[in-house]
Tab-separated table of C-alpha atoms and ligand atoms in Angstrom:
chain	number	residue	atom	x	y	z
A	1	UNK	CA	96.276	103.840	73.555
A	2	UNK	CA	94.596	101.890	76.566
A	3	UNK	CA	94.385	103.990	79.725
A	4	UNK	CA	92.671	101.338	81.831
A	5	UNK	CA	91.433	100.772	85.377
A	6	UNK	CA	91.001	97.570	86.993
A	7	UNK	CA	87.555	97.555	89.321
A	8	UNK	CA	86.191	95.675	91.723
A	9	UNK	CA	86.056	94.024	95.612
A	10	UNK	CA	88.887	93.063	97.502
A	11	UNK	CA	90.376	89.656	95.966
A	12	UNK	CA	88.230	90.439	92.447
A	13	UNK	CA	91.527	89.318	90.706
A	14	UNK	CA	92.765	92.906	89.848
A	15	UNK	CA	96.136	92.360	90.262
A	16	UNK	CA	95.847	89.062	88.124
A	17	UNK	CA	94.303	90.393	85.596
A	18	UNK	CA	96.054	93.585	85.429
A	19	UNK	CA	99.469	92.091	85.323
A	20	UNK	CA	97.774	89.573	81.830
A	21	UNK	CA	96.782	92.970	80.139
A	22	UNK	CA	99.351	94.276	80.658
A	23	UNK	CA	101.747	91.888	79.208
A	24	UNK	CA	99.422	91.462	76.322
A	25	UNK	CA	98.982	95.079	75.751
A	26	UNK	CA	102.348	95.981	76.733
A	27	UNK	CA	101.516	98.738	79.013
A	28	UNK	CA	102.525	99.063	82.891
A	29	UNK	CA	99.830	97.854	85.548
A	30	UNK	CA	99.943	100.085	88.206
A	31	UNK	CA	99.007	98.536	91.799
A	32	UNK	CA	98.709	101.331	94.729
A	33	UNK	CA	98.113	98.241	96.899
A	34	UNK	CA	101.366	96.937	96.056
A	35	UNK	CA	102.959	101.044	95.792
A	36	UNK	CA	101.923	100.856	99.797
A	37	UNK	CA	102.895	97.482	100.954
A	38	UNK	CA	106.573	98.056	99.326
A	39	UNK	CA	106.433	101.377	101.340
A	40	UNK	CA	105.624	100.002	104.621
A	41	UNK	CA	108.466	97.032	104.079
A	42	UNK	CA	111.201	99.828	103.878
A	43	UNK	CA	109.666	101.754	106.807
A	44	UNK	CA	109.191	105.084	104.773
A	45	UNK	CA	107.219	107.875	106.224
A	46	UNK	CA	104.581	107.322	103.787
A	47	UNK	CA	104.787	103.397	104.531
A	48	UNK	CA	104.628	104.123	108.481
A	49	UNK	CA	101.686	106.327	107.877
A	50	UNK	CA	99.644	103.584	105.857
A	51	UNK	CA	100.636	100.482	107.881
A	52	UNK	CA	97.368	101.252	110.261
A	53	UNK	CA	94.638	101.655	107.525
A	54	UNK	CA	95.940	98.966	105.098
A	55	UNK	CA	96.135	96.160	108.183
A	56	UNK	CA	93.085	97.293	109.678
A	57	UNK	CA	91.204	97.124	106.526
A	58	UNK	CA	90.345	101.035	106.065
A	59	UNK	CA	91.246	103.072	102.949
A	60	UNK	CA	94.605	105.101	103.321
A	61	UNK	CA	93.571	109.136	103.326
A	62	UNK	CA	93.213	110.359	99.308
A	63	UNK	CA	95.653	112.534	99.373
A	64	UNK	CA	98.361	110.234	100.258
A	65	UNK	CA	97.328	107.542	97.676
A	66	UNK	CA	96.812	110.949	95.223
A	67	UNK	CA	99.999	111.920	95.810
A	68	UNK	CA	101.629	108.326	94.317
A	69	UNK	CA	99.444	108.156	91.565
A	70	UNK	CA	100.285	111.634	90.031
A	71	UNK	CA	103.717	111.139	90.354
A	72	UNK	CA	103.626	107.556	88.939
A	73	UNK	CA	102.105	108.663	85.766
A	74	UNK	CA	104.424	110.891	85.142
A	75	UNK	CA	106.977	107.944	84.620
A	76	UNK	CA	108.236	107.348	81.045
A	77	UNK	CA	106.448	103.671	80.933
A	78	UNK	CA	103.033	105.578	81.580
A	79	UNK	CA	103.316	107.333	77.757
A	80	UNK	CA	101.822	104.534	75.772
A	81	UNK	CA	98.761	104.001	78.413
A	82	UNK	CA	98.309	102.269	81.663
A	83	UNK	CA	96.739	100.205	83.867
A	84	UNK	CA	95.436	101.336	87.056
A	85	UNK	CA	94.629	98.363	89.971
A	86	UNK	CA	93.315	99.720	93.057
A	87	UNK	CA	93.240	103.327	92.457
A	88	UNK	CA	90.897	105.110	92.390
A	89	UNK	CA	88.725	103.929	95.178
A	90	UNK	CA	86.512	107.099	96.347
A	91	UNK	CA	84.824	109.673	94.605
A	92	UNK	CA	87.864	112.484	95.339
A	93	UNK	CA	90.058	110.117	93.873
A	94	UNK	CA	88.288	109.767	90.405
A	95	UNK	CA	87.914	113.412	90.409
A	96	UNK	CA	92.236	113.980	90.874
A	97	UNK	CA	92.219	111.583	88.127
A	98	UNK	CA	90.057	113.540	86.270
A	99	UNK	CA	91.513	116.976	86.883
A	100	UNK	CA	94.995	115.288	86.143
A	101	UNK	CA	94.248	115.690	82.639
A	102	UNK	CA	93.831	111.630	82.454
A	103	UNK	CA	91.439	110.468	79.214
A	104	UNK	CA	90.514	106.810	81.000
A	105	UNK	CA	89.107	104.415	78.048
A	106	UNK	CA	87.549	101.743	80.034
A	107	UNK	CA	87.123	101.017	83.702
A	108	UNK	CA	86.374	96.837	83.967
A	109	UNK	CA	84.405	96.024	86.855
A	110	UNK	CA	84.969	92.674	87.981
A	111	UNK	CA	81.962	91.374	89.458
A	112	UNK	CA	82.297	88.889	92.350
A	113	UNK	CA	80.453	87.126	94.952
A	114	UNK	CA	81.445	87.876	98.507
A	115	UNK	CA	81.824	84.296	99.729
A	116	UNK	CA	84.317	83.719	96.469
A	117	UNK	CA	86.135	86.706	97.717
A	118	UNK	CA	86.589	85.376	100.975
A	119	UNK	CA	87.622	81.909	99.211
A	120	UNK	CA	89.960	83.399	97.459
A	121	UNK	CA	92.062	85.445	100.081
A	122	UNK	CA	92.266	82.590	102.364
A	123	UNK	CA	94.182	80.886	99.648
A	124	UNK	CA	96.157	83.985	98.404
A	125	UNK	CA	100.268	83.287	99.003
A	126	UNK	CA	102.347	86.329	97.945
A	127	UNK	CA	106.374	86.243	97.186
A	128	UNK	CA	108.065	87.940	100.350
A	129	UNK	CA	110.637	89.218	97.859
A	130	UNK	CA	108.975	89.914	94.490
A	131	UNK	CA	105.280	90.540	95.104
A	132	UNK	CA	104.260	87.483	92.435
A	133	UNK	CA	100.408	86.403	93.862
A	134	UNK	CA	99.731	82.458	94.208
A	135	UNK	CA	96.390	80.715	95.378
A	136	UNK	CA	97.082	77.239	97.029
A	137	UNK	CA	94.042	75.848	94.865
A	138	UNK	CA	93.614	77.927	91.852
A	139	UNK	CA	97.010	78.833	91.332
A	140	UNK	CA	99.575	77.148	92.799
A	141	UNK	CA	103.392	77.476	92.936
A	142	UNK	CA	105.207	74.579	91.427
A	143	UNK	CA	107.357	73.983	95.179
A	144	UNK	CA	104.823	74.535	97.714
A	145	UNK	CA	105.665	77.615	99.830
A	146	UNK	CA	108.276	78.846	96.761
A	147	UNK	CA	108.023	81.564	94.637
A	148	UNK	CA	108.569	79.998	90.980
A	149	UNK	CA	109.979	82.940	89.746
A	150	UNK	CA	112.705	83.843	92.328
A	151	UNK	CA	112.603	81.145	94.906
A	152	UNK	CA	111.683	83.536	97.661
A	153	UNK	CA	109.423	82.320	100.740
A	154	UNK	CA	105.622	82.573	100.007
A	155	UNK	CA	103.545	84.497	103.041
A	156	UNK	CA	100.198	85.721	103.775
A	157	UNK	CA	98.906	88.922	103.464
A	158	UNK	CA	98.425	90.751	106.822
A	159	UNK	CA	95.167	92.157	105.530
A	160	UNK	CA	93.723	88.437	104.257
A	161	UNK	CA	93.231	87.512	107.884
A	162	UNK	CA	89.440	86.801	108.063
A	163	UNK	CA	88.592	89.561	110.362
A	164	UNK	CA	90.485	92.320	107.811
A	165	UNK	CA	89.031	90.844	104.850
A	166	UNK	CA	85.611	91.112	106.322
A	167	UNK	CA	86.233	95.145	106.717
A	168	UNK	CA	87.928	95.266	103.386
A	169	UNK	CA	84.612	94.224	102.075
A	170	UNK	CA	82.909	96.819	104.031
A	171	UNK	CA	84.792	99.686	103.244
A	172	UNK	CA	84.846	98.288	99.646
A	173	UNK	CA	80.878	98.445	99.312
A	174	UNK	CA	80.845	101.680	101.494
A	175	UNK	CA	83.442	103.547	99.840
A	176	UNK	CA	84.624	102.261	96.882
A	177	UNK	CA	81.088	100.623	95.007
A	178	UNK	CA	79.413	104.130	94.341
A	179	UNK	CA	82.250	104.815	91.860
A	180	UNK	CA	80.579	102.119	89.366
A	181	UNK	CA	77.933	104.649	89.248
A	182	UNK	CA	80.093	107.836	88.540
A	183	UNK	CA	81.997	105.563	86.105
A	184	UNK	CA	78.406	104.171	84.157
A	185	UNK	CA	77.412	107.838	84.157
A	186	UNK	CA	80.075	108.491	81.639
A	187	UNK	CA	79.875	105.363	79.912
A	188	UNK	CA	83.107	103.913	80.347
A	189	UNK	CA	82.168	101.181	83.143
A	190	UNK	CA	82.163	97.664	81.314
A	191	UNK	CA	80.851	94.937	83.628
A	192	UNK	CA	82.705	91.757	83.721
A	193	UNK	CA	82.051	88.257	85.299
A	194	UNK	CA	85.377	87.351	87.561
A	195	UNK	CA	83.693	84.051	88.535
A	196	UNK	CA	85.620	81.326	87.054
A	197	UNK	CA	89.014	80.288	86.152
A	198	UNK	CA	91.694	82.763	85.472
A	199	UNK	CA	91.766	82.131	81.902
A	200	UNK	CA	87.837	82.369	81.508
A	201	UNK	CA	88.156	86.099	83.431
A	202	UNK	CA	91.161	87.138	81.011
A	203	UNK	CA	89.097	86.630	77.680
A	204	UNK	CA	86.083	87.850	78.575
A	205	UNK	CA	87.887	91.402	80.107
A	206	UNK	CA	89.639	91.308	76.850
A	207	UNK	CA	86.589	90.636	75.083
A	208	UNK	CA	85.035	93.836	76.495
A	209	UNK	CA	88.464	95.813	75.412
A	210	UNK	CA	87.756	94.515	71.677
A	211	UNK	CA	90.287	91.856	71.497
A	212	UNK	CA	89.703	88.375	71.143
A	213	UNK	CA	92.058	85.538	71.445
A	214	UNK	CA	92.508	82.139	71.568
A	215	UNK	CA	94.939	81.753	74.110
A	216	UNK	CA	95.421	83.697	76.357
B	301	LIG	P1	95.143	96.244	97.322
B	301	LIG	O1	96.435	95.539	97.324
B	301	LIG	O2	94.739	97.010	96.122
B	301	LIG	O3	94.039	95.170	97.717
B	301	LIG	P2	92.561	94.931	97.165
B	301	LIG	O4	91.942	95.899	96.272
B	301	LIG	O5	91.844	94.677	98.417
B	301	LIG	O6	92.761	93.834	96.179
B	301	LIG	P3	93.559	92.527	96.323
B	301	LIG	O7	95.004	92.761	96.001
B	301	LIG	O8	93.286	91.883	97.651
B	301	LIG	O9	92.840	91.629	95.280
B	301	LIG	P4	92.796	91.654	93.689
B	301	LIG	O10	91.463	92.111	93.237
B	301	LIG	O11	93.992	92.348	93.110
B	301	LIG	O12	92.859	90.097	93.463
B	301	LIG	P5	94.107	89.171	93.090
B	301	LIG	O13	94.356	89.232	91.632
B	301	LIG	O14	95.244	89.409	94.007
B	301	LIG	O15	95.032	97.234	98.563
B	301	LIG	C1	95.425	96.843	99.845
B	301	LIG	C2	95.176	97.994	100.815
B	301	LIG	O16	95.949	99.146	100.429
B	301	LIG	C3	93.724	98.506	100.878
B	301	LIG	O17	92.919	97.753	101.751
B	301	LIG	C4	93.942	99.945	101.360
B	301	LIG	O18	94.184	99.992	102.752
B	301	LIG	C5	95.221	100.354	100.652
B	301	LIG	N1	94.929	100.999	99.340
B	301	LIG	C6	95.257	100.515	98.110
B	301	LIG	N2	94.815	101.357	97.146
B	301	LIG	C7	94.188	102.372	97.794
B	301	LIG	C8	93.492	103.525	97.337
B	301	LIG	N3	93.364	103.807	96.024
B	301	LIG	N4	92.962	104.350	98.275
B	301	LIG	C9	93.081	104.103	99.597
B	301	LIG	N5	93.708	103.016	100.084
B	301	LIG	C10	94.268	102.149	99.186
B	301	LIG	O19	93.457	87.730	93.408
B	301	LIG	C11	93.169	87.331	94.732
B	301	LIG	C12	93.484	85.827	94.885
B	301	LIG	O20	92.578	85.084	94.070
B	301	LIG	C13	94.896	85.419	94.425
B	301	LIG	O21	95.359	84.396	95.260
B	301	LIG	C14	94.688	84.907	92.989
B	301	LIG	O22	95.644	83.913	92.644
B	301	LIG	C15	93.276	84.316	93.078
B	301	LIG	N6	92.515	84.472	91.836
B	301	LIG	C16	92.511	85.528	90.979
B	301	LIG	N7	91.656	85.302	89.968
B	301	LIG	C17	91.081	84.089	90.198
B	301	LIG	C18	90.096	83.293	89.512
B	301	LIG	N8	89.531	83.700	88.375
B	301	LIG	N9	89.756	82.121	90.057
B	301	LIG	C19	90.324	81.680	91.217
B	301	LIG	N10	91.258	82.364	91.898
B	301	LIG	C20	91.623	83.562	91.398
């Protein structure tokens, strides 16, 4: 059983390579970024609350994003392991994971230069309807502007505007990097390189899990 979490900068390819794992290992990838954005679409309280942090490029308070993530894992899907992308991302958050009773077997660190981060976002498209990620260079949608899977208008991320992205990377280095260090200290941080394609990034995280394939 592979209780997994996905590490790394803003734009590290998380979400990509989250959703690859998780087909291959046939275990749910769990996104808070994506938990929050459908919550400020439908206007919940929770959604209202966030809308402020996530568009100004600050962390939403722990116990909010807490909150979601111990009542996600309680979900049926969650039995046979998990994937976690984007939680946790401060030191109280690792330690609710912890005292959740969670056994984590790896966290994968994808390592990143900033100025590829930035590269990245400012190609990033998103599906307005289903949340499916595209990059207008490195992975493009066969229509331009269409979601292939469901047709639905591609948009930008509020929070990839260059001013947000430059406090995402901030907050990420302030807040969020120190947990490589509480992670190492219990030797479950493996260190991958997310530099290059998609593909490249997908065998070498599975590499670290144990698995190697040859397509991928
Ligand atoms: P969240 O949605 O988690 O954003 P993030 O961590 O900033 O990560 P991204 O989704 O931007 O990037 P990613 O690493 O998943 O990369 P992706 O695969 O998309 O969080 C958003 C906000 O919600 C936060 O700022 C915060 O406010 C709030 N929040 C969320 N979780 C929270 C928490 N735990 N606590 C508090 N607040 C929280 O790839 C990026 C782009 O690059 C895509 O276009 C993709 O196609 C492309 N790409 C991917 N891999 C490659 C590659 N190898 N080569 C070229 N292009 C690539």
């Amino acid at each position: 059983m592979y209780n997994l979490i996905m590490f790394g900068p803003p734009g590290a390819g998380k979400g990509t390579q989250a959703k690859i794992i998780s087909k291959q290992f046939g275990i749910p990838a769990i996104s808070t970024g994506e938990m929050i954005r459908a919550a400020i679409k439908a206007s919940t309280p929770m959604g209202l609350a966030a809308k402020s942090y996530t568009e100004s490029g600050s962390l939403v308070p722990d116990e909010v994003v807490i909150g979601i993530i111990k009542e996600r894992l309680t979900e049926d899907d969650c039995k046979n392991g998990f994937i976690l992308d984007g939680f946790p991302r401060t030191i109280p958050q690792a330690e609710a994971l912890a005292s959740m009773g969670v056994e984590i077997t790896k966290v994968i660190s994808f390592e990143v230069s900033d100025k590829a981060i930035v590269d990245r976002m400012s190609g990033r498209r998103l599906c307005s309807a289903c949340s499916a990620s595209y990059h207008t260079v490195y992975a493009p949608s066969a229509e331009e502007g269409k979601c292939d899977a469901c047709g639905s208008e591609l948009i930008i991320r509020k929070d990839d505007r260059k001013d947000v992205v430059e406090s995402r990377l901030l907050t990420y280095h302030r807040e969020t990097e120190p947990l490589k260090e509480f992670y190492s200290k219990l030797n479950l941080l493996v260190v991958v390189d997310g530099e290059g394609t998609v593909e490249d990034v997908s065998k070498r995280a599975l590499e670290a899990l144990g698995v190697v394939l040859h397509n991928v």
